[in-house]
PDB file of C-alpha atoms in Angstrom:
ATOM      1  CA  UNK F   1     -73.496  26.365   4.310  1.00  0.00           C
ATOM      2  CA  UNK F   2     -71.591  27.178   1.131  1.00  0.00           C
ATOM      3  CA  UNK F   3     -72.615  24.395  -1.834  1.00  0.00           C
ATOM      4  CA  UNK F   4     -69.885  21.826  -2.811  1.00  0.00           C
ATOM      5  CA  UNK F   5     -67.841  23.076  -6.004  1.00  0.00           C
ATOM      6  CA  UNK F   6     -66.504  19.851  -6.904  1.00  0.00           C
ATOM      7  CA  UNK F   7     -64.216  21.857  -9.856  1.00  0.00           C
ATOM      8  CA  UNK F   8     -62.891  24.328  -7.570  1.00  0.00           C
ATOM      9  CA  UNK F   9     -62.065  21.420  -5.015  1.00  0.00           C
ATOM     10  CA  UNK F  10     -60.328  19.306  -8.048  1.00  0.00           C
ATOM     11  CA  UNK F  11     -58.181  23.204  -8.727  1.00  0.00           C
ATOM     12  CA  UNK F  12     -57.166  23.154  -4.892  1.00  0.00           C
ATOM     13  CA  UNK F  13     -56.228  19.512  -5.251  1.00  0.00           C
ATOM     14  CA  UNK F  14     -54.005  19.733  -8.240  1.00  0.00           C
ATOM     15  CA  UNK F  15     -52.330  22.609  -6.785  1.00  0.00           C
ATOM     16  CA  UNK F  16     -51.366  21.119  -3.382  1.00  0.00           C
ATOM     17  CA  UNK F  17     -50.328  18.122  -5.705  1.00  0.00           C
ATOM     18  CA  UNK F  18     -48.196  20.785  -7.627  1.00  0.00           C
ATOM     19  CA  UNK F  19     -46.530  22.337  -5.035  1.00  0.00           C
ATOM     20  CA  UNK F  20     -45.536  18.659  -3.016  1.00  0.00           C
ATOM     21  CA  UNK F  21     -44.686  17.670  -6.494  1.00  0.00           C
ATOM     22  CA  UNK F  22     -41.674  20.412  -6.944  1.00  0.00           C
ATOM     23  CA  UNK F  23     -41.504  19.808  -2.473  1.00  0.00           C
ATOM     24  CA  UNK F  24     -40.501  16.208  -3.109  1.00  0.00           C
ATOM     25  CA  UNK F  25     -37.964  17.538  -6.074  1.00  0.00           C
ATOM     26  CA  UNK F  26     -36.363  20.117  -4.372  1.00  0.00           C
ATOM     27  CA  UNK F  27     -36.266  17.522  -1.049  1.00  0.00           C
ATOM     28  CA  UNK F  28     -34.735  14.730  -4.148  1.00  0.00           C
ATOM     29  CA  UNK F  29     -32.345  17.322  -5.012  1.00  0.00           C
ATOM     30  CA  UNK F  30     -31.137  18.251  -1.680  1.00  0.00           C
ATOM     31  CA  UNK F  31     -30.737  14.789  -0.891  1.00  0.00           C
ATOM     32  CA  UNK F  32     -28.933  14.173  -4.369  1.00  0.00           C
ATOM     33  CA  UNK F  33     -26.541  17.197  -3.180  1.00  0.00           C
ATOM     34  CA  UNK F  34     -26.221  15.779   0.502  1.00  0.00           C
ATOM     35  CA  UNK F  35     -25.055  12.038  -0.771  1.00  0.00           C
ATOM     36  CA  UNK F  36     -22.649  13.329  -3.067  1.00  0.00           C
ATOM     37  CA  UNK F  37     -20.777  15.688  -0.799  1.00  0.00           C
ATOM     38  CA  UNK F  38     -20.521  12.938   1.690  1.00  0.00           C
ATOM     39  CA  UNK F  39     -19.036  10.632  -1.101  1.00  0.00           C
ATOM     40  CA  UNK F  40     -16.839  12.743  -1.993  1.00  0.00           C
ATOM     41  CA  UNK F  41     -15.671  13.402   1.175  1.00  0.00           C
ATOM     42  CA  UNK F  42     -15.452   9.616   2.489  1.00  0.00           C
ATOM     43  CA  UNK F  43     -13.009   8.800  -1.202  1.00  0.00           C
ATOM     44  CA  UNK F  44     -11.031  11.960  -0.172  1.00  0.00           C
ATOM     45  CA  UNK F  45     -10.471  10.526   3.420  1.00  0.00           C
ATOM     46  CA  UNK F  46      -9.682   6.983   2.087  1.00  0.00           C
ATOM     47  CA  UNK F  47      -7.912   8.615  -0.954  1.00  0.00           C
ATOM     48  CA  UNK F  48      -5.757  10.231   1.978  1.00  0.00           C
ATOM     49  CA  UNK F  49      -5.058   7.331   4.030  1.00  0.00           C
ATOM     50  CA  UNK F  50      -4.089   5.257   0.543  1.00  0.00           C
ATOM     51  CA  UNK F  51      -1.785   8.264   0.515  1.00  0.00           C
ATOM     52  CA  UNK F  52      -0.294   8.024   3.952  1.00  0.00           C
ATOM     53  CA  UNK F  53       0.116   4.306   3.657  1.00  0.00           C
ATOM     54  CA  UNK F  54       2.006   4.191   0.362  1.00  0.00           C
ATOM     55  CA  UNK F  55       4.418   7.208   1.822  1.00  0.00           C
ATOM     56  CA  UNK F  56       5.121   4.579   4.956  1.00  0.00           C
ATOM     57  CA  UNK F  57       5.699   1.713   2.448  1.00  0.00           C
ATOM     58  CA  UNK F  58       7.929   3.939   0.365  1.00  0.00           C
ATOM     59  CA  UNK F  59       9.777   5.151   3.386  1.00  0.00           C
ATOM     60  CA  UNK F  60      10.137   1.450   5.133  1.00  0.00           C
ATOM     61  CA  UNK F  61      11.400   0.637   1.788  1.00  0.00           C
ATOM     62  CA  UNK F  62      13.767   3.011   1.273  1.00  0.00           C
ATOM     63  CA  UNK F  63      15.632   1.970   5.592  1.00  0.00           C
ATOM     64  CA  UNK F  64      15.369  -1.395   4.228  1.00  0.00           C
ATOM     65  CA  UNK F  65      17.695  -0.520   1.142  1.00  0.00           C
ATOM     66  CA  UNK F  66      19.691   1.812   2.948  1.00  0.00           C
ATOM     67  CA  UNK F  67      20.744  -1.070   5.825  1.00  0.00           C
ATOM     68  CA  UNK F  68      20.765  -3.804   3.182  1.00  0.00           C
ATOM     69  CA  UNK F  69      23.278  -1.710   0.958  1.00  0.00           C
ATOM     70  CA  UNK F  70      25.484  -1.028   4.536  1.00  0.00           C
ATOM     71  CA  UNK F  71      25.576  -4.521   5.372  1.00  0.00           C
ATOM     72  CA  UNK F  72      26.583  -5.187   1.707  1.00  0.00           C
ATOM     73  CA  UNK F  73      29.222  -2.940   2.418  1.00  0.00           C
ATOM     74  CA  UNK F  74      30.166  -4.379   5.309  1.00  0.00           C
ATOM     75  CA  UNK F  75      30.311  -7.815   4.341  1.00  0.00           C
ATOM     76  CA  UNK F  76      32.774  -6.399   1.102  1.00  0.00           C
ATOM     77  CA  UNK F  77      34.999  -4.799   3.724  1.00  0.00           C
ATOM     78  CA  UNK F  78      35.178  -8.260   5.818  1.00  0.00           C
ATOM     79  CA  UNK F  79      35.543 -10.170   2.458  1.00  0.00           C
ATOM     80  CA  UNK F  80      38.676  -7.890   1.876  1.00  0.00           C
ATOM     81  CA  UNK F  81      39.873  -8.105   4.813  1.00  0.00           C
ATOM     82  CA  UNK F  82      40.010 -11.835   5.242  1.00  0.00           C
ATOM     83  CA  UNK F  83      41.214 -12.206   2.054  1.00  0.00           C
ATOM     84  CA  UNK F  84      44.266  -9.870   3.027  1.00  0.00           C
ATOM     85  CA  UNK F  85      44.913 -11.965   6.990  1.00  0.00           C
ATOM     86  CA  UNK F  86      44.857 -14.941   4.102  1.00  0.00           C
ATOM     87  CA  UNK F  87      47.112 -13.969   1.988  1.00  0.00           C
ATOM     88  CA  UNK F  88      49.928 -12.480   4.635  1.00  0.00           C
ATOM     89  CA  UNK F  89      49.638 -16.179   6.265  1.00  0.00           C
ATOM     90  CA  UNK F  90      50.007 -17.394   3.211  1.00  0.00           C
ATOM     91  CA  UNK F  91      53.038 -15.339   3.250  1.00  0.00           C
ATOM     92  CA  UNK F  92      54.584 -15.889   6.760  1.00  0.00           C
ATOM     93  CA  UNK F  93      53.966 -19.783   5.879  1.00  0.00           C
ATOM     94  CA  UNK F  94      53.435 -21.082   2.757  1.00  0.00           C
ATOM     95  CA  UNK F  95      54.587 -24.630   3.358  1.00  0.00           C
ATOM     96  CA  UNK F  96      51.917 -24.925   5.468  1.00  0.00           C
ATOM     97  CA  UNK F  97      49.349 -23.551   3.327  1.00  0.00           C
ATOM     98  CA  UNK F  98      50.284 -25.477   0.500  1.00  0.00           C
ATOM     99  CA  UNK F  99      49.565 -28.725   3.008  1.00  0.00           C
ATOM    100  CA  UNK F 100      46.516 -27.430   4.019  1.00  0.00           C
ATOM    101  CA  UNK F 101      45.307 -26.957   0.068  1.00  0.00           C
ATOM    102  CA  UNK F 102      46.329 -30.549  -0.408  1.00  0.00           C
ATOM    103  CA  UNK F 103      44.634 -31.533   3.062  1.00  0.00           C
ATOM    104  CA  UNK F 104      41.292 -29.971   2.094  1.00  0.00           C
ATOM    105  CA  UNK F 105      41.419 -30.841  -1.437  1.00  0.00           C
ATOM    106  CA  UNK F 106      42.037 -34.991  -0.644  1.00  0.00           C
ATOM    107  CA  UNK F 107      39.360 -34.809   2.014  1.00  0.00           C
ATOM    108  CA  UNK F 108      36.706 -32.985  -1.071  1.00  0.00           C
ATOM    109  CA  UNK F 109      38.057 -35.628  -3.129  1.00  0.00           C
ATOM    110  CA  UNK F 110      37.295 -38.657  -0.762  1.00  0.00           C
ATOM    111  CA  UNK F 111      33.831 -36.536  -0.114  1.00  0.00           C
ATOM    112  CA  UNK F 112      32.603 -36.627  -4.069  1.00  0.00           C
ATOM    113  CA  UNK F 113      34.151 -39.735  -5.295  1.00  0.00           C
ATOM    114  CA  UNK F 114      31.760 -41.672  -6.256  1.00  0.00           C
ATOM    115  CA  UNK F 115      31.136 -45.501  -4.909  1.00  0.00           C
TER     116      UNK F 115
END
């Protein structure tokens, strides 16, 4: 039976420790490498839905101001329009427009007068 070398069993020791050593690095590194990819890759995805859900606001927005400006439209072209059926009955009959003027303007009165 070979003797004991307790120097040459220290050597062996320090180099196992030396090679798990730059194991545990390169396994460090790796893992480094591994968490950053897959952060990367989860604030791309949510970087892309952000993306997505600001071109759907945008877009609702935009229908929104399209029907509001038509039904601004709209109500200009029934504005104009009642305002020209008021004026040609105003027209065909103005003794009875002027008494309803007077009608409506002695009921407001009566209305806001105060007591």
């Amino acid at each position: 039976m070979a003797d004991p070398n307790p120097q040459e069993d220290f050597a062996k020791l320090s180099a196992d420790l030396a090679v798990l050593r730059a194991d545990v690095a390169r396994l460090a590194d790796t893992l480094t490498t591994f968490v950053k990819a897959e952060g990367e890759a989860a604030a791309e995805a949510v970087s892309g839905r952000l993306r997505e859900g600001k071109a759907r606001a945008e877009a609702t927005a935009a229908g929104l101001m399209d029907e509001g400006a038509a039904a601004l439209d709209e109500a200009r072209l029934r504005a104009k329009a009642a305002g020209g059926e008021l004026g040609a009955a105003i027209e065909r009959n103005p003794l009875g427009a002027v008494s309803a003027a007077l009608g409506i303007g002695f009921v407001l009165g009566l209305l806001t007068r105060g007591r």
